[in-house]
PDB file of C-alpha atoms in Angstrom:
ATOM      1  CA  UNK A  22       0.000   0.000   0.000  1.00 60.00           C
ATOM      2  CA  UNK A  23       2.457   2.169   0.761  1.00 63.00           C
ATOM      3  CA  UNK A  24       4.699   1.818  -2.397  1.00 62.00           C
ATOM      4  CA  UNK A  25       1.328   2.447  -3.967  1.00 57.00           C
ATOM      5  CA  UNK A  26       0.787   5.917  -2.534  1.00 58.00           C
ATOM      6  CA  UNK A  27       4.782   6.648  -3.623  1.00 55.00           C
ATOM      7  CA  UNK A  28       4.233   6.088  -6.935  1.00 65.00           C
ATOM      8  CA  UNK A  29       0.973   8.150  -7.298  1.00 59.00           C
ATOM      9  CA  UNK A  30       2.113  10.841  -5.440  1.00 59.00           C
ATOM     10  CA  UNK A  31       5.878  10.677  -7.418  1.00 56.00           C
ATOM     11  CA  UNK A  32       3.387  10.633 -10.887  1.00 56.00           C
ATOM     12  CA  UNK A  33       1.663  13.528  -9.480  1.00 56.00           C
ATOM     13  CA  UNK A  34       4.385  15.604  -8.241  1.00 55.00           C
ATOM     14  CA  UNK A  35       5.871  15.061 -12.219  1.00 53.00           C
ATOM     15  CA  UNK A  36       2.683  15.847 -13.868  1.00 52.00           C
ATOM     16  CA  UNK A  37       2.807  19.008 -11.853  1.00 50.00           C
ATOM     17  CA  UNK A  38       5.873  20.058 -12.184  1.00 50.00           C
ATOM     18  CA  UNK A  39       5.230  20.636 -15.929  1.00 60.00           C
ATOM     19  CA  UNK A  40       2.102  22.719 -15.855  1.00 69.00           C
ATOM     20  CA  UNK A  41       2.007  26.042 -14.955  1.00 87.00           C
ATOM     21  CA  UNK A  42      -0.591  29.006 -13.957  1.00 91.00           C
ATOM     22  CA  UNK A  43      -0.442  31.919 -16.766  1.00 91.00           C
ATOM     23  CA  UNK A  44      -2.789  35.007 -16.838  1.00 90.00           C
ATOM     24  CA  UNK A  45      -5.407  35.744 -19.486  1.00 91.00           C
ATOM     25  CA  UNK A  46      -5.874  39.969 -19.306  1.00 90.00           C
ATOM     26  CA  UNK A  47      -9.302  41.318 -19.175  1.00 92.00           C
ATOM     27  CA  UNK A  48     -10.128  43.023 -22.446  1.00 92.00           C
ATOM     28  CA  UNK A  49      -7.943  40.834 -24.331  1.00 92.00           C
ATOM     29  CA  UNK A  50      -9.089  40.552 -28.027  1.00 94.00           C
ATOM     30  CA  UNK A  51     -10.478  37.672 -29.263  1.00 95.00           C
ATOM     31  CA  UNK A  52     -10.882  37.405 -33.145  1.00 96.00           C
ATOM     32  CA  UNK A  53     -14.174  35.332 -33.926  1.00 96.00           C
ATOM     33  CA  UNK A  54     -14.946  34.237 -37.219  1.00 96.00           C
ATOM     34  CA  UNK A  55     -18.807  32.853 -38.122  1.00 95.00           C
ATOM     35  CA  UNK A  56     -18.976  29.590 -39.664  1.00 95.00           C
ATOM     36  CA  UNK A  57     -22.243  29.652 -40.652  1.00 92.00           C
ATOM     37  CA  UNK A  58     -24.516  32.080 -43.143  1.00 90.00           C
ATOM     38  CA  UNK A  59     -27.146  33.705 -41.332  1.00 88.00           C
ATOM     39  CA  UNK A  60     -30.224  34.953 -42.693  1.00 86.00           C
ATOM     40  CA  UNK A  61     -33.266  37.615 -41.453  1.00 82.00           C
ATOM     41  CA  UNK A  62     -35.741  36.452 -43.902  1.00 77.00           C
ATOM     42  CA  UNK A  63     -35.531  32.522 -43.047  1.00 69.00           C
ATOM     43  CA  UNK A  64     -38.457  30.984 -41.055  1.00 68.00           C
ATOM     44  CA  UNK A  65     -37.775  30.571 -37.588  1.00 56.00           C
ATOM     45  CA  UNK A  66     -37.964  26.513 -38.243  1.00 57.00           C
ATOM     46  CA  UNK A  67     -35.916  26.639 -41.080  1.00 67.00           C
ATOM     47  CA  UNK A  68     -33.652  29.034 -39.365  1.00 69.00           C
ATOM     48  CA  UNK A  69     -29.894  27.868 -38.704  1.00 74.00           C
ATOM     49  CA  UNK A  70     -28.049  28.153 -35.370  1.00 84.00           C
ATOM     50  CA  UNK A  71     -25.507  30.646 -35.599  1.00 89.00           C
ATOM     51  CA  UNK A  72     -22.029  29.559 -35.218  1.00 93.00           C
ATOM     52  CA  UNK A  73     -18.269  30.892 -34.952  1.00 95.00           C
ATOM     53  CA  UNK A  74     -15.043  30.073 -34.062  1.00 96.00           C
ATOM     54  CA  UNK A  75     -11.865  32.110 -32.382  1.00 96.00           C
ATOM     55  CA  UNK A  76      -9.988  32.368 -35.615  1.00 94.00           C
ATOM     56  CA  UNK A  77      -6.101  33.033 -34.267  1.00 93.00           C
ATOM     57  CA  UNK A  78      -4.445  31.488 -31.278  1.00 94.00           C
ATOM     58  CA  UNK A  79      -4.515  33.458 -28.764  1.00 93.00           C
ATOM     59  CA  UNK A  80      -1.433  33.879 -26.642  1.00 92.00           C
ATOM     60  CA  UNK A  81      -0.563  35.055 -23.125  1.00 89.00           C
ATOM     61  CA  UNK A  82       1.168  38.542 -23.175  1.00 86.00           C
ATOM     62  CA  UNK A  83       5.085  37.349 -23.582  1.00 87.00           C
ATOM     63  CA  UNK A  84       3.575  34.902 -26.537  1.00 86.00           C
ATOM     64  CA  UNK A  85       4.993  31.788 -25.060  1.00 89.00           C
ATOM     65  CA  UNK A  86       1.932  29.793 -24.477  1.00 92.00           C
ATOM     66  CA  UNK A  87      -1.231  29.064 -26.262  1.00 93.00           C
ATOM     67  CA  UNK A  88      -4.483  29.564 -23.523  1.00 93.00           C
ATOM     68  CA  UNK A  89      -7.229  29.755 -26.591  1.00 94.00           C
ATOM     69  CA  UNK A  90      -6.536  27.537 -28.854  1.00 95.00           C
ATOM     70  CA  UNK A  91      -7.685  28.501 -32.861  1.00 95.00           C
ATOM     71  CA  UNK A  92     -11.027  27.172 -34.225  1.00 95.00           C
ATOM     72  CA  UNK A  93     -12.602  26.754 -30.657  1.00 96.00           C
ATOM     73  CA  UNK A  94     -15.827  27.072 -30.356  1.00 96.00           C
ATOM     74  CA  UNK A  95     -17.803  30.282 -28.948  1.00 96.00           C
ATOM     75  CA  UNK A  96     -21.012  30.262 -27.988  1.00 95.00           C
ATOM     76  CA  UNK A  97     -23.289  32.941 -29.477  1.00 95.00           C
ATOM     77  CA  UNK A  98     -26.949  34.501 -28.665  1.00 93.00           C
ATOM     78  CA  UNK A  99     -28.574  35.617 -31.565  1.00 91.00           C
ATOM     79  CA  UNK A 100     -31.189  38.245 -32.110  1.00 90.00           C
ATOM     80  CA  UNK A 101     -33.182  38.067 -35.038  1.00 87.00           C
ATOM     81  CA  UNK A 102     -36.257  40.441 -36.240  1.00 85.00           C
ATOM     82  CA  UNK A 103     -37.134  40.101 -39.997  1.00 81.00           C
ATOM     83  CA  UNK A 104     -37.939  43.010 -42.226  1.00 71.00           C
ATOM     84  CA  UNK A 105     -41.902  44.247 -41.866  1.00 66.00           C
ATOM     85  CA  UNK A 106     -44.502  46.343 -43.388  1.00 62.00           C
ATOM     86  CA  UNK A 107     -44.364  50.436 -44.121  1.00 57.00           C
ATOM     87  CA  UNK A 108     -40.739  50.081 -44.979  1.00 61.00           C
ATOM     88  CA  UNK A 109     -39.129  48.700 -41.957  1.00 72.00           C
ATOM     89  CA  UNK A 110     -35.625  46.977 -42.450  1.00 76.00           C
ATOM     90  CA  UNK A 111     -34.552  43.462 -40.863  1.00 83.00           C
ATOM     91  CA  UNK A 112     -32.734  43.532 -37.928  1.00 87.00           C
ATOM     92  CA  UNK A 113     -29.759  40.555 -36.607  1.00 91.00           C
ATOM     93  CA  UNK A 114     -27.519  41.617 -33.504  1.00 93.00           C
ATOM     94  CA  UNK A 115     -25.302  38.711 -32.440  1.00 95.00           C
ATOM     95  CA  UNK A 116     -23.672  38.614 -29.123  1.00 95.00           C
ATOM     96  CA  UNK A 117     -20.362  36.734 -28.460  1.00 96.00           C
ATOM     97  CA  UNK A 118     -20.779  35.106 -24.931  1.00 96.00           C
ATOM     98  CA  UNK A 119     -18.387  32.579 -24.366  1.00 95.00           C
ATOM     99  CA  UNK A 120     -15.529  30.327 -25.280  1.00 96.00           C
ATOM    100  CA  UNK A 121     -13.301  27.683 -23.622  1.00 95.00           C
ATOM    101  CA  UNK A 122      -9.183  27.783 -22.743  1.00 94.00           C
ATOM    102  CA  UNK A 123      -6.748  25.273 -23.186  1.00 94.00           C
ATOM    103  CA  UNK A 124      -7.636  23.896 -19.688  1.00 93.00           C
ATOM    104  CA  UNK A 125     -11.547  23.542 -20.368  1.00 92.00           C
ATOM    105  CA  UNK A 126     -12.452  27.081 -18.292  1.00 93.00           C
ATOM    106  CA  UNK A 127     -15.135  28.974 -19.231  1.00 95.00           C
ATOM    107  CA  UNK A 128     -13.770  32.391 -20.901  1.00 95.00           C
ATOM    108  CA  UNK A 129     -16.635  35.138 -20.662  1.00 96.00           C
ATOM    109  CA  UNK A 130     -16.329  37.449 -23.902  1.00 96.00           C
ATOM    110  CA  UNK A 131     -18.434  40.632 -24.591  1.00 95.00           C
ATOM    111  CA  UNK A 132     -18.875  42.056 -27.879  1.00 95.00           C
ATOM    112  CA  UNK A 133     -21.545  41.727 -30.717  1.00 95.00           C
ATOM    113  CA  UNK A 134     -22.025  41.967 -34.446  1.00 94.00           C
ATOM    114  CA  UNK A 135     -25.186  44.542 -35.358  1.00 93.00           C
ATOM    115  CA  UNK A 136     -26.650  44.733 -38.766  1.00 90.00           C
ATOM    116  CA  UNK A 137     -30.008  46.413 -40.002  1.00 86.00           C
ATOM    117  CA  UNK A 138     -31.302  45.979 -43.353  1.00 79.00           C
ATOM    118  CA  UNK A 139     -32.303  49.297 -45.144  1.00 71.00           C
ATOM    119  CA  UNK A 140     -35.532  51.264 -44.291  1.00 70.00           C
ATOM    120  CA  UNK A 141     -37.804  51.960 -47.387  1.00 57.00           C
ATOM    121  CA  UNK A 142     -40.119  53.965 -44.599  1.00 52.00           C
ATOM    122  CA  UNK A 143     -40.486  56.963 -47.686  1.00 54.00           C
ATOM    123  CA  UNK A 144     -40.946  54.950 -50.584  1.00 53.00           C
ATOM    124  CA  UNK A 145     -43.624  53.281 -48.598  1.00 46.00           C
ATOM    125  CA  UNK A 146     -45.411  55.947 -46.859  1.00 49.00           C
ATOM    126  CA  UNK A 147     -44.791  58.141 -50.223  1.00 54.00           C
ATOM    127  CA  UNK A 148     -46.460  55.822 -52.352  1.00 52.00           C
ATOM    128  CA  UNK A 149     -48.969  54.774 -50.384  1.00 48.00           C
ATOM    129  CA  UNK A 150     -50.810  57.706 -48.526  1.00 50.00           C
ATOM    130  CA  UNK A 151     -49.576  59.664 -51.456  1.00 52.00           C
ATOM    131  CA  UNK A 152     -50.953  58.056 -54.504  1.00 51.00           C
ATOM    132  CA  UNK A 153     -53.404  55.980 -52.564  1.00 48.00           C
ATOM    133  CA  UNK A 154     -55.394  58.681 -51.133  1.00 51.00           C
ATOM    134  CA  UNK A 155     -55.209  60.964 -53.950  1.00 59.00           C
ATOM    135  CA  UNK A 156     -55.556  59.321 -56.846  1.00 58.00           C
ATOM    136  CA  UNK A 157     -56.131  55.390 -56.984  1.00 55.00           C
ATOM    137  CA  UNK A 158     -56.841  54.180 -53.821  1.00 49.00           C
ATOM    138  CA  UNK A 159     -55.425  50.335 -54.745  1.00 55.00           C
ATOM    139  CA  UNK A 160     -51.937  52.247 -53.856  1.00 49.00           C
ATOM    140  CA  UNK A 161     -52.819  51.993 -49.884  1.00 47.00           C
ATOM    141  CA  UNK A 162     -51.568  48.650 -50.539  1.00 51.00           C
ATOM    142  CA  UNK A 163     -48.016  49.927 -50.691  1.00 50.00           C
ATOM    143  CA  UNK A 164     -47.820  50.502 -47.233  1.00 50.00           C
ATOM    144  CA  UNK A 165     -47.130  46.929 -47.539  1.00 57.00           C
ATOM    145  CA  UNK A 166     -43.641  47.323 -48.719  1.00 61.00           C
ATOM    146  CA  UNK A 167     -41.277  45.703 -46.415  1.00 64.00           C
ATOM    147  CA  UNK A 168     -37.348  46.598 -45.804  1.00 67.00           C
ATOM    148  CA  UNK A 169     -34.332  45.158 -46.953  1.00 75.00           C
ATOM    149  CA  UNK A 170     -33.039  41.779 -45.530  1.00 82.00           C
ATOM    150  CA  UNK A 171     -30.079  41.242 -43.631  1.00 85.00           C
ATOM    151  CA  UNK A 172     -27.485  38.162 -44.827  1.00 87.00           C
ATOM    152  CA  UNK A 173     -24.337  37.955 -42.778  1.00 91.00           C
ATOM    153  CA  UNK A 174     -22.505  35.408 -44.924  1.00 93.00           C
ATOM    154  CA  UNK A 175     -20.564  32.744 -43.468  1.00 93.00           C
ATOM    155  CA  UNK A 176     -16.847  33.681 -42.749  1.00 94.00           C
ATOM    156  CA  UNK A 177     -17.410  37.055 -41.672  1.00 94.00           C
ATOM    157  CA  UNK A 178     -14.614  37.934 -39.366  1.00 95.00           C
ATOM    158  CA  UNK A 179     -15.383  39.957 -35.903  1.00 95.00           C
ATOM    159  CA  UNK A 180     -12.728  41.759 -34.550  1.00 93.00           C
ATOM    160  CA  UNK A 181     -14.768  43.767 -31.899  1.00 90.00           C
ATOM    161  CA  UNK A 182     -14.853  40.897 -29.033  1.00 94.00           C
ATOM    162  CA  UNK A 183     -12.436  40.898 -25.582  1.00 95.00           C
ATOM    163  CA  UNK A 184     -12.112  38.902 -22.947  1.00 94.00           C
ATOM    164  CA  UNK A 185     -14.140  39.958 -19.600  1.00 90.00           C
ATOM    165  CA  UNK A 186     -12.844  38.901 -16.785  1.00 91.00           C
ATOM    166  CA  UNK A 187      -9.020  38.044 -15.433  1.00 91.00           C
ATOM    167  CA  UNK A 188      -8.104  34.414 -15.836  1.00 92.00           C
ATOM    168  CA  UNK A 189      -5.592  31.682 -14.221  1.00 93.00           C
ATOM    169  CA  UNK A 190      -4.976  29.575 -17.339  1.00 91.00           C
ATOM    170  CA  UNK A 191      -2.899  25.770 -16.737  1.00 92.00           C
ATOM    171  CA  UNK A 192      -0.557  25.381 -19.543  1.00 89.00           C
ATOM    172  CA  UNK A 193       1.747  22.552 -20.058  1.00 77.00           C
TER     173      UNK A 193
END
């Protein structure tokens, strides 16, 4: 029994000899590229999960050891408003939450992606009240006109995301 315990607590002592405890910065920048397309005009069943990636390695301040490690995942929560009626434009706003080190933590991010599709508010309006009430009154229908979509296609790089907290990292 004994001999047991000395060789566990020999393998252990080895094993943590080689790691060691490096700092991840707050507000450390965190490149994120999407891996999927995302669309404002899809149906919400037909809709596809947004998805991204940290797209660099991302190093502790001397640049000696890797804590994110490239193409890990980040989780993402996604706001999504398609275009309506009287001219309004589509809406997406992504927001970067979270990604993982090289030792499995949790790394909190902030930082989003915002994009509005084009308002056609005049054209609408315009056309419809216009024309509609003054002449042919079929033109009310106008008022129907919706707003540009939004596509964000897939690959779009984010450079606008940081880290959000301090972090002990283990690196071997």
């Amino acid at each position: 029994m004994k001999k047991l315990f000395l060789i566990v607590a020999c393998a252990t002592m080895v094993m943590g000899v080689n790691a060691q405890t490096v700092t991840l910065s707050n507000g450390k920048s965190i490149p994120i590229r999407l891996t999927s397309e995302i669309q404002s005009d899809v149906k919400a069943k037909y809709q596809v999960t947004p998805t991204a990636i940290v797209d660099a390695d991302i190093k502790d301040d001397s640049g000696t050891h890797t804590l994110i490690r490239r193409g890990t995942p980040v989780e993402i929560a996604a706001t999504i408003q398609k275009s309506k009626g009287v001219g309004k434009g589509a809406y997406v706003k992504l927001d970067f939450l979270s990604t993982q080190s090289v030792d499995g933590q949790d790394i909190r991010l902030q930082g989003n992606l915002i994009r509005t599709g084009k308002n056609k508010k005049g054209t609408a309006l315009g056309v419809g009240l216009g024309v509609g009430l003054t002449v042919c009154w079929p033109c009310l229908f106008c008022l129907c006109i919706n707003g540009d979509e939004v596509i964000i296609p897939e690959g779009t790089l984010v450079n606008n995301v940081v880290t959000n907290d301090i972090y002990q990292i283990r690196v071997h």
